[in-house]
Every structure is written in C-alpha cells, then in structure tokens.
GROMACS .gro file of C-alpha atoms in nm:
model
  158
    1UNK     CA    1  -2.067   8.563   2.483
    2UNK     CA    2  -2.349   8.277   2.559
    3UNK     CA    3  -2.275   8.211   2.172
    4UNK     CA    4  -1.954   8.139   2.203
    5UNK     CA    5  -1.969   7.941   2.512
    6UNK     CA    6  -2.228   7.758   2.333
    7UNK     CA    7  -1.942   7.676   2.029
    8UNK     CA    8  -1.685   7.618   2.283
    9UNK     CA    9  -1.903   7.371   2.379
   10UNK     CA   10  -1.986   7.221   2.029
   11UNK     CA   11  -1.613   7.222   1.953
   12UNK     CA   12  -1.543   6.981   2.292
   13UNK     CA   13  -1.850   6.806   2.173
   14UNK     CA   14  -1.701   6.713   1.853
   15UNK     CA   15  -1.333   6.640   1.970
   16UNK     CA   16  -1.495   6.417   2.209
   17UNK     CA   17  -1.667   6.219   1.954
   18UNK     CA   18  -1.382   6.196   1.729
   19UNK     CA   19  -1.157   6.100   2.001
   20UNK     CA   20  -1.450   5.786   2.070
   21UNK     CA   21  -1.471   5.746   1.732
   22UNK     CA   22  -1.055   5.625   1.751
   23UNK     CA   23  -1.158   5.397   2.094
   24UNK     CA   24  -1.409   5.250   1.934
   25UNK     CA   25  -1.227   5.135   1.641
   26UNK     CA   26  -0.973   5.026   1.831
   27UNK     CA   27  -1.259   4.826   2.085
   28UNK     CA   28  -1.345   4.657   1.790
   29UNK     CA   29  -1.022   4.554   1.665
   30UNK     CA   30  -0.967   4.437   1.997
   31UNK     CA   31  -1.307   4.222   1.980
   32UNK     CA   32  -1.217   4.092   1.670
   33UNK     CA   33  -0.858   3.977   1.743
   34UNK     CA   34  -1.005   3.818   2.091
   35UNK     CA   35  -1.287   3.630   1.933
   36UNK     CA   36  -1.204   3.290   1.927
   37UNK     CA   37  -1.317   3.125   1.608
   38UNK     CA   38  -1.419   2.763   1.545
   39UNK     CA   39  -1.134   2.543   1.366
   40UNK     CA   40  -1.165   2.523   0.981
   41UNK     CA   41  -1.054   2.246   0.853
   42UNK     CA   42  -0.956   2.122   0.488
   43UNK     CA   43  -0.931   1.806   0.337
   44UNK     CA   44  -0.549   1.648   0.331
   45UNK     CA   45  -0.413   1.687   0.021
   46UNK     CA   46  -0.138   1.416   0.099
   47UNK     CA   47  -0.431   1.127   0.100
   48UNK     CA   48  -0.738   1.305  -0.091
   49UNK     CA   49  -0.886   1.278   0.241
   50UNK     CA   50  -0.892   0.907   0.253
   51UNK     CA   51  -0.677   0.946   0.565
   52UNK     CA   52  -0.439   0.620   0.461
   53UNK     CA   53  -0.151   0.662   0.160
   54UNK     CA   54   0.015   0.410  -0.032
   55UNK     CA   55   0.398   0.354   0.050
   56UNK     CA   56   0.703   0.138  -0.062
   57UNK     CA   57   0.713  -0.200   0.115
   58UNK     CA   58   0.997  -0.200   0.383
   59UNK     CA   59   0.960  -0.612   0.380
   60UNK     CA   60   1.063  -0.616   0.007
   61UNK     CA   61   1.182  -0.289  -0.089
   62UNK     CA   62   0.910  -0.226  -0.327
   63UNK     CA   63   0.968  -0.522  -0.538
   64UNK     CA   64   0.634  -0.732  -0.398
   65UNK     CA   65   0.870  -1.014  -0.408
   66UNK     CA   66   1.192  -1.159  -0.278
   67UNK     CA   67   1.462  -1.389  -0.440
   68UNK     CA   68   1.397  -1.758  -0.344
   69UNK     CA   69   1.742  -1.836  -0.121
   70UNK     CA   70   1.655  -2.243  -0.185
   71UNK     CA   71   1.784  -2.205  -0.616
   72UNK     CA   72   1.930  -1.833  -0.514
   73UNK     CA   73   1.642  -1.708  -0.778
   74UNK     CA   74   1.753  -1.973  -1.068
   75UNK     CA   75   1.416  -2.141  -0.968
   76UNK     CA   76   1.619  -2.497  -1.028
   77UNK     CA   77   1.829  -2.691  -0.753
   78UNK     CA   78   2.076  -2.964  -0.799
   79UNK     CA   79   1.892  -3.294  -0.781
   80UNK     CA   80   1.892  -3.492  -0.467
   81UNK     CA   81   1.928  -3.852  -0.658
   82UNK     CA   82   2.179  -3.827  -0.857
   83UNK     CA   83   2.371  -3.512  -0.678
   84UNK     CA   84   2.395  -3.327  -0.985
   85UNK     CA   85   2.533  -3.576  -1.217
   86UNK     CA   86   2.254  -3.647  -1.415
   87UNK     CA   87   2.319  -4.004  -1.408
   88UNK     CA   88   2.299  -4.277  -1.107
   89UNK     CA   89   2.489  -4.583  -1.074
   90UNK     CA   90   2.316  -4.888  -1.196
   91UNK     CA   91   2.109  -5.097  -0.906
   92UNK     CA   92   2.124  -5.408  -1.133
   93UNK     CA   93   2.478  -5.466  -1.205
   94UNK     CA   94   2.588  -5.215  -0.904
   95UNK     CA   95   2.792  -4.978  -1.168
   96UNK     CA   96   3.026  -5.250  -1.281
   97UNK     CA   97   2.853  -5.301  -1.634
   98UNK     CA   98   2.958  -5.635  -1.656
   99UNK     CA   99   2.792  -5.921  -1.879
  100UNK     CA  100   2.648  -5.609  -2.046
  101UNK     CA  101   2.404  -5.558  -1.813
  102UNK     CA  102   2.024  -5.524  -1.990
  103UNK     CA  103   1.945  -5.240  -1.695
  104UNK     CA  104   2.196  -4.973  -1.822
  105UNK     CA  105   2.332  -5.167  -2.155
  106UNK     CA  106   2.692  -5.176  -1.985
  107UNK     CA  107   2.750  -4.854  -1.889
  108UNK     CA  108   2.740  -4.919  -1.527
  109UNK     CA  109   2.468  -4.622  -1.477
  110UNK     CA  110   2.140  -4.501  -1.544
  111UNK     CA  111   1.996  -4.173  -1.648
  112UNK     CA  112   1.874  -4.023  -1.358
  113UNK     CA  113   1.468  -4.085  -1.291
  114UNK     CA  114   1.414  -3.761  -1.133
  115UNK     CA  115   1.581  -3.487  -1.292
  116UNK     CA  116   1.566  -3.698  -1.644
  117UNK     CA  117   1.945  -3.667  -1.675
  118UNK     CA  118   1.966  -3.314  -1.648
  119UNK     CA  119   2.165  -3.259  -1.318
  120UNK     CA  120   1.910  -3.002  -1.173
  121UNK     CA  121   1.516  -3.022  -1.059
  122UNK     CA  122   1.252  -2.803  -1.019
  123UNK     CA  123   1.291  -2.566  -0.684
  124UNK     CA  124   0.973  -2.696  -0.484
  125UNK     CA  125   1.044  -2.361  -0.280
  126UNK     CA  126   0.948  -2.116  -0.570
  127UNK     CA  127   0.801  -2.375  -0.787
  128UNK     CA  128   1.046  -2.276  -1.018
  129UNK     CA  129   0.994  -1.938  -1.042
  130UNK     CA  130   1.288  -1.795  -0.891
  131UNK     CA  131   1.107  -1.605  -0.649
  132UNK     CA  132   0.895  -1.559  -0.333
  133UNK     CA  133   0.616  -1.347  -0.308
  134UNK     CA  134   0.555  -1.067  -0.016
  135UNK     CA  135   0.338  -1.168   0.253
  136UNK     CA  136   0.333  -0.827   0.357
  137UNK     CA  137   0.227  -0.640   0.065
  138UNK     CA  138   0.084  -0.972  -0.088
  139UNK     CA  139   0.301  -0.867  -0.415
  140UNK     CA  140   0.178  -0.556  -0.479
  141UNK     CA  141   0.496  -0.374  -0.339
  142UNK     CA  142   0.325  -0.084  -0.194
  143UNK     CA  143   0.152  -0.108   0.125
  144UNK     CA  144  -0.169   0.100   0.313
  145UNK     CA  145  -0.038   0.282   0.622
  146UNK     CA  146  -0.211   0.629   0.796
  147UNK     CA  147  -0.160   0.958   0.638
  148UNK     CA  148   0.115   1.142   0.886
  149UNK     CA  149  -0.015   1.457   0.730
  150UNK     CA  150  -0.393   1.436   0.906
  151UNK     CA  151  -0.331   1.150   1.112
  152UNK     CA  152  -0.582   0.933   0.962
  153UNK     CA  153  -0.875   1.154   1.023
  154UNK     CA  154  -0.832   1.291   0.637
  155UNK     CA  155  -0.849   1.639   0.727
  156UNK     CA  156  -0.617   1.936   0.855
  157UNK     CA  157  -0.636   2.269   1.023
  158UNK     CA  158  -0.594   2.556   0.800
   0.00000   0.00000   0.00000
C-alpha cells in the first residue's frame, strides 16, 4: 500500500506542476503585457524627416505672383501728359495753328514727348510686366512651413 501512496503522491506531484506550469505562463504574459517599453520612433514620411514641407502660398494662391492693380496686368497705363491722346496741344501757338506755326506745322498739337504718341506708358508699378511678385514666397509659389505630421521634430511614434 506504501507503493501506492507513494504514486498517489507522484500523481499530485505532477498535477501540481502542470497546474504551475499554466500560472506561470500566464505570469509571464502578464510581465510581458505590463512591461513598459521605450517609444520607437520612425522617420515622417510626410517630410522625409526634414520636419518642414513645402505648401501652396495662401498670399498668392500658388502663382508666386500677383496681377499689378496700377495697368490691371496690361503692364501699360494711360499717359499722364497727354491723358491718353497721344498728342498735346501745342505750347507755341497754344493749339490754334495759326500762321502755320513752325512748333507743330499748323496742326495746333504735338506728338506727345512721353508716351511718343502712343496714348499709353510704361507701368512704373510692374515695370511693365504686368505683374507683382510674392513677397511671401519671393515667387516661388510654394512656401516652408512645419510638418503637422511630426511636428517639426521629423519623426513619429510607431
């Protein structure tokens, strides 16, 4: 009978380990779940990790420049001299013409000196190109502003 006490014994022994063998397991699931891990981070793939990205320009809508409002982007404006007529009235004879005048051979006007007769002048605005560029994005259109992915640090949590 010692025998079998002795296996009755063996037979707790084993269900005892097997049962520790489940809690111990489960200890170190427990322990692994509860470990707190340092933060791994990643590089941002919105900036490359430069931590700034290029965007449209809100000042010009992308375009780097604006329409000049002086010509309204013609890059010419009526001439100041003559008001647009391409001709002023003659100084000498005071636009009559008489005695045909030698200043404007009778015609009582002149071509105008500053826009050469043609009505309009150079914008001095634009310098006759029609346009104005961006001080904000200095032309370019596109302007450097801080990632909102990483925040400007040019990394993120994964």
């Amino acid at each position: 009978m010692k025998c079998l006490g002795n296996l009755d014994t063996i037979d707790s022994i084993v269900k005892k380990i097997r049962k520790m063998k489940h809690c111990i397991f489960i200890c170190f699931l427990l322990l692994l779940v509860s470990c707190k891990s340092t933060p791994k981070f990643m590089q941002c793939d919105n900036c490359d990790g430069e931590g700034e990205i290029q965007v449209e320009c809100d000042e010009c809508d992308g375009y780097g420049y604006f329409k000049c409002k002086e010509c309204s982007g013609s890059g010419e404006v009526i001439c100041d001299e003559c008001y647009g007529k391409g001709r002023k009235r003659c100084n000498w004879c005071y636009g009559t013409g008489k005695d045909k005048c030698f200043t404007c051979n009778g015609n009582g006007y002149n071509d105008c000196d500053d826009c050469d007769g043609n009505d309009v002048i150079e914008c001095e605005n634009c310098n006759g190109y029609g346009k104005l560029r961006c001080n904000e994005c200095e032309g370019e259109g596109k302007v450097t502003k801080e990632c909102p992915d990483c925040e400007g640090s040019g990394r993120k949590f994964f």
